[in-house]
XYZ file of C-alpha atoms in Angstrom:
380
model
C 64.224 -32.724 224.421
C 61.737 -29.206 224.350
C 61.313 -26.680 222.881
C 60.053 -23.153 224.882
C 58.797 -20.248 223.109
C 57.966 -16.122 223.546
C 59.161 -12.799 224.557
C 59.011 -13.512 228.102
C 58.064 -16.938 228.433
C 61.794 -18.827 228.452
C 63.639 -19.769 231.269
C 65.938 -17.540 231.824
C 67.988 -18.694 234.753
C 71.635 -19.715 235.184
C 73.280 -19.520 232.360
C 75.419 -21.916 232.597
C 78.713 -23.392 230.640
C 78.924 -21.977 226.843
C 79.823 -25.177 224.348
C 79.736 -23.220 221.734
C 78.005 -21.669 219.038
C 75.795 -23.285 216.164
C 74.887 -20.581 213.642
C 75.008 -17.568 216.086
C 72.994 -19.279 218.765
C 74.965 -20.321 221.873
C 74.919 -23.969 223.473
C 75.141 -23.946 227.254
C 75.450 -26.930 229.884
C 73.642 -25.994 232.167
C 75.042 -26.439 236.539
C 72.275 -29.110 236.863
C 73.741 -31.420 233.729
C 76.402 -32.085 235.782
C 73.855 -33.310 238.175
C 72.653 -35.431 236.218
C 76.127 -36.673 234.195
C 77.384 -37.778 237.923
C 73.619 -40.279 238.392
C 73.086 -41.095 235.372
C 77.872 -42.950 236.142
C 76.972 -44.087 239.232
C 73.612 -46.024 237.873
C 74.784 -47.437 234.994
C 78.179 -48.388 236.091
C 77.315 -51.333 238.228
C 74.549 -52.199 234.410
C 78.356 -52.400 232.703
C 79.744 -54.529 234.883
C 77.071 -56.853 234.584
C 76.404 -56.954 230.699
C 80.734 -56.718 230.669
C 81.929 -59.365 233.020
C 85.421 -59.173 233.758
C 85.300 -55.164 233.499
C 86.490 -53.624 236.283
C 84.909 -50.701 238.920
C 87.017 -48.235 237.071
C 86.515 -50.221 233.440
C 82.840 -49.753 234.106
C 82.536 -46.520 235.158
C 85.058 -45.551 232.489
C 82.443 -46.564 229.812
C 79.562 -45.242 231.718
C 81.326 -42.239 231.265
C 81.814 -42.212 227.602
C 77.928 -43.131 227.604
C 77.092 -40.108 228.832
C 79.470 -37.538 226.705
C 76.955 -39.497 224.078
C 73.538 -39.140 225.456
C 74.975 -35.585 225.893
C 75.746 -35.238 222.267
C 72.534 -37.543 221.479
C 70.072 -34.689 223.090
C 72.312 -31.808 221.620
C 71.451 -32.948 218.236
C 68.134 -33.113 218.668
C 67.381 -29.406 219.979
C 69.809 -28.071 217.163
C 67.037 -29.488 215.193
C 64.448 -27.728 216.815
C 66.621 -24.614 216.432
C 67.851 -24.978 212.518
C 64.874 -25.360 211.892
C 63.721 -22.830 213.414
C 65.994 -20.418 212.471
C 65.570 -21.338 208.686
C 61.617 -20.548 209.298
C 62.944 -17.142 210.814
C 61.992 -17.570 214.302
C 65.230 -16.173 216.339
C 66.735 -18.062 218.748
C 68.535 -17.197 221.990
C 69.998 -19.823 222.963
C 70.188 -24.190 223.637
C 70.873 -25.562 226.897
C 71.511 -28.702 228.697
C 69.926 -29.384 231.853
C 69.595 -31.991 234.580
C 66.189 -33.157 232.070
C 67.517 -33.371 228.962
C 67.511 -29.326 227.349
C 65.480 -26.862 225.418
C 65.610 -24.630 222.917
C 64.396 -21.527 223.806
C 62.481 -19.359 220.102
C 62.299 -16.294 220.978
C 58.984 -15.643 218.635
C 55.937 -17.941 219.219
C 55.169 -19.589 215.361
C 52.908 -17.015 213.505
C 51.489 -20.392 212.939
C 49.895 -24.325 213.817
C 52.362 -25.447 210.705
C 55.795 -23.674 211.682
C 55.091 -24.886 215.367
C 53.865 -28.458 214.691
C 57.304 -28.651 212.059
C 59.821 -27.307 214.539
C 58.732 -29.637 217.454
C 58.693 -33.053 214.726
C 62.569 -31.435 213.828
C 64.653 -32.998 217.413
C 62.217 -36.653 217.354
C 63.012 -36.526 213.899
C 66.844 -36.571 214.449
C 66.822 -38.385 217.469
C 64.992 -41.547 215.428
C 67.451 -41.044 212.699
C 70.739 -41.242 214.645
C 68.731 -44.238 216.184
C 68.717 -45.650 213.490
C 72.349 -45.483 212.398
C 73.693 -46.499 215.441
C 71.412 -49.275 215.071
C 73.461 -49.608 211.669
C 77.086 -50.272 213.902
C 74.874 -52.563 216.564
C 74.166 -55.423 214.019
C 77.121 -54.022 211.916
C 79.345 -54.982 215.059
C 80.245 -58.312 216.848
C 78.577 -58.407 220.128
C 81.047 -58.441 223.118
C 83.068 -55.378 223.659
C 82.795 -52.102 225.422
C 82.326 -50.038 221.418
C 79.078 -53.106 221.062
C 77.961 -51.803 224.366
C 78.311 -47.631 223.489
C 76.969 -48.109 220.109
C 74.210 -50.485 221.709
C 73.221 -48.437 224.571
C 73.525 -44.677 222.076
C 71.179 -46.467 219.931
C 68.619 -47.471 222.574
C 68.549 -44.051 224.545
C 68.231 -41.906 220.519
C 64.894 -43.966 220.120
C 64.179 -43.844 224.574
C 64.873 -39.430 223.674
C 62.780 -40.006 219.760
C 59.703 -42.128 220.763
C 59.735 -39.983 225.040
C 59.541 -36.336 222.944
C 56.745 -37.605 220.763
C 54.611 -38.653 223.692
C 51.094 -36.483 223.642
C 51.750 -33.920 226.542
C 53.216 -30.399 226.595
C 56.098 -29.535 226.661
C 56.938 -32.620 225.259
C 57.501 -32.183 221.494
C 54.655 -34.681 220.637
C 52.468 -31.654 223.129
C 53.665 -29.213 221.082
C 52.423 -30.981 217.220
C 48.481 -31.974 219.272
C 48.979 -28.608 219.984
C 49.540 -27.723 215.871
C 46.744 -29.737 215.197
C 44.471 -28.563 217.284
C 44.963 -24.615 216.849
C 44.904 -25.809 212.488
C 42.224 -27.437 213.189
C 39.538 -25.138 215.619
C 41.825 -22.296 214.807
C 42.388 -21.742 218.228
C 46.238 -22.171 219.772
C 44.874 -22.023 222.979
C 42.678 -24.595 223.104
C 45.580 -26.696 221.910
C 47.079 -25.518 224.696
C 43.951 -27.079 226.708
C 44.982 -29.875 224.489
C 47.825 -30.784 224.742
C 47.968 -29.720 228.636
C 45.318 -32.244 229.057
C 47.455 -35.291 227.375
C 50.536 -34.234 229.938
C 48.446 -35.998 232.034
C 47.951 -38.770 230.597
C 51.864 -38.850 230.615
C 52.945 -38.276 234.073
C 49.539 -40.866 235.342
C 51.190 -43.490 232.506
C 54.775 -42.859 233.817
C 54.058 -43.571 237.227
C 51.957 -46.161 236.298
C 54.915 -48.205 234.058
C 57.410 -47.104 237.221
C 55.105 -49.114 239.912
C 54.509 -51.213 237.458
C 58.550 -52.025 237.677
C 57.784 -52.262 241.478
C 55.503 -54.347 241.981
C 57.077 -57.248 239.169
C 60.595 -56.617 240.860
C 61.972 -55.950 236.916
C 65.298 -55.737 237.061
C 66.430 -52.536 236.905
C 63.239 -51.215 238.732
C 64.719 -47.888 241.678
C 66.267 -46.463 238.390
C 62.732 -46.761 236.283
C 60.841 -45.310 239.736
C 63.857 -42.663 240.273
C 63.676 -41.243 236.213
C 59.885 -42.049 236.061
C 58.778 -39.913 238.945
C 61.324 -37.120 237.968
C 60.136 -36.946 233.773
C 56.377 -37.137 235.419
C 57.346 -34.115 237.570
C 58.872 -31.974 234.173
C 55.615 -32.601 232.296
C 53.056 -31.115 234.806
C 55.798 -28.465 235.943
C 55.574 -27.775 232.136
C 52.560 -28.141 231.116
C 51.283 -25.582 234.367
C 54.060 -23.403 232.513
C 52.717 -24.032 228.882
C 49.233 -23.087 230.600
C 50.210 -20.427 232.163
C 51.648 -18.545 228.787
C 49.339 -19.901 227.037
C 46.419 -17.538 228.842
C 48.659 -14.483 228.483
C 48.116 -15.144 224.794
C 44.172 -14.228 224.861
C 42.702 -11.353 224.064
C 40.832 -9.597 227.258
C 36.695 -10.482 226.753
C 34.474 -7.361 225.231
C 37.262 -4.916 224.944
C 38.935 -3.274 221.181
C 42.536 -1.868 220.854
C 41.531 1.988 220.964
C 40.110 1.026 224.530
C 43.403 0.134 225.501
C 45.494 3.032 223.671
C 46.209 5.773 226.045
C 46.487 9.126 223.660
C 49.189 10.577 222.151
C 51.448 13.455 223.247
C 53.767 14.747 220.760
C 57.325 16.941 222.818
C 60.523 18.022 221.597
C 63.466 15.544 222.218
C 65.295 17.864 223.895
C 62.985 18.746 226.187
C 63.532 18.578 229.984
C 62.373 15.199 231.138
C 61.120 16.468 234.649
C 59.019 19.149 232.287
C 58.047 15.694 229.674
C 57.385 13.986 232.658
C 54.656 16.128 234.251
C 53.534 17.059 230.441
C 52.674 13.122 230.246
C 49.675 12.724 232.791
C 48.803 9.406 231.207
C 49.500 10.006 227.629
C 51.354 8.684 225.764
C 54.405 10.747 224.656
C 56.115 10.111 221.281
C 59.653 12.395 221.116
C 60.587 14.413 218.138
C 63.530 16.151 217.447
C 63.731 19.120 215.527
C 64.178 16.919 211.857
C 61.027 16.022 212.254
C 62.061 12.249 213.195
C 59.905 10.852 216.169
C 62.678 9.074 218.181
C 60.930 7.293 220.932
C 58.513 6.632 223.521
C 59.228 8.562 226.648
C 59.926 5.183 229.415
C 58.148 6.618 232.166
C 60.345 4.755 234.800
C 63.468 5.671 232.635
C 62.109 9.065 233.586
C 61.833 8.774 236.701
C 64.673 8.069 237.732
C 66.248 10.132 235.510
C 64.298 13.161 237.558
C 66.083 12.398 240.554
C 69.821 12.378 239.607
C 69.208 15.188 236.001
C 66.237 16.622 235.668
C 67.270 19.136 232.924
C 68.565 16.546 230.827
C 66.982 15.696 227.630
C 63.806 13.357 227.729
C 65.844 11.635 224.456
C 67.405 10.385 227.109
C 64.674 8.040 228.998
C 62.936 7.691 225.674
C 61.991 3.799 224.274
C 63.446 3.171 220.878
C 60.541 3.412 218.040
C 61.489 0.617 216.059
C 59.405 -0.880 212.580
C 58.283 -4.287 214.832
C 57.113 -1.562 217.904
C 54.336 0.154 215.486
C 50.900 -0.731 215.198
C 48.135 -0.220 212.553
C 45.028 -0.079 214.500
C 43.625 -2.200 211.896
C 45.032 -5.207 213.277
C 43.399 -7.929 214.793
C 43.313 -8.614 218.497
C 45.576 -12.364 218.246
C 48.077 -10.128 215.833
C 48.416 -7.489 217.925
C 48.507 -10.563 220.712
C 51.712 -12.109 218.514
C 53.576 -8.816 218.078
C 53.120 -7.915 222.041
C 54.639 -11.672 222.441
C 57.319 -12.327 219.928
C 58.297 -8.125 220.836
C 60.823 -7.216 223.717
C 59.338 -4.037 224.144
C 57.744 -1.884 227.086
C 54.868 0.070 224.899
C 53.790 0.154 221.513
C 52.922 3.005 218.831
C 49.519 2.569 217.717
C 48.897 4.925 213.742
C 46.053 4.743 211.241
C 46.520 3.657 207.691
C 48.118 7.008 206.478
C 50.823 6.410 209.093
C 49.011 8.870 211.622
C 50.020 8.138 215.437
C 46.590 7.531 217.138
C 47.688 5.992 220.437
C 50.674 4.085 223.005
C 49.089 0.490 223.817
C 51.355 -0.788 226.890
C 51.826 -3.657 227.054
C 51.643 -3.496 231.344
C 48.257 -1.843 230.416
C 47.526 -4.606 228.388
C 48.025 -7.801 230.826
C 46.226 -5.466 233.780
C 42.801 -4.805 231.417
C 43.906 -9.276 230.607
C 43.311 -9.626 234.152
C 40.483 -7.662 234.969
C 38.633 -9.683 231.980
C 38.668 -12.765 233.182
C 42.409 -13.529 230.829
C 45.794 -14.129 232.906
C 48.291 -12.305 230.451
């Protein structure tokens, strides 16, 4: 029912049971899903008994269990819609998880353009609405009685509800991501899009609670189930919106600063230098470790170096190096937005900054960028 994106902003929690892999992406069943499934079966069994007069408790429970499995399959297909579109657009996906309140696709990088964010967000509801249309055909094709007909009807209604609910204009719902993408396109500022979608989330939460209270006041059928679901979903929307807003603030460049203001000076040392000597020589500078053949093997990771010095201070500094990869090299002429996108989408603690000729001119540390943003009025 939602996607998350970004290098460090996805939930990590308990992984759960791996069901399968789709295009190399693991699909996991979170422990909380079992609780949600049990609640659905308990609440849905009496409703089945009323809709299928004459069915016993165990037959009703069996139908309720089957519906729970179909619902899980529908949510999984919804999330795979996000997942496969993201992969098609070149964005890696860590995993897909089914949990208590639905599902989530954990995308490893923030979509670089509003078009891509909007397209990924729209994929899930599109899958749900297609499933609703397909099961809707079965609804009218089958004789209107019996357990099979009821399962088809309820699966159609469930997919329609999932699709429509996710189109509501508030984060972390897909509709909220589409609002963010549209606002981002209009204002050329993703954070403004996040703010617009967070406001939408507040409206969605209020609407859910009002609808639940109307059901209680009017003594509508299934009002307590409606109340429980609406409270849970309102909490999910508000919590997700707060998380998205906090993550969005991390994507803002420190006010009044340029890239060169954040760089550590560069020191080059032989990769075979004792790690203790390299740590002392660093003295607050970024250290590029170079082999005898002139190939840079990595940047000295101070935390690793400190741990290694405690046990083996004469070991080669190369053992405490963070690998230099193409994605961890930045040009000093890159825009703040491009730098933020790279830092947010690549799992690395530090980045080597080079000039147009490829000469190192500084090292940018993720932690120092965050500290500077906090001091300058943002919270990266």
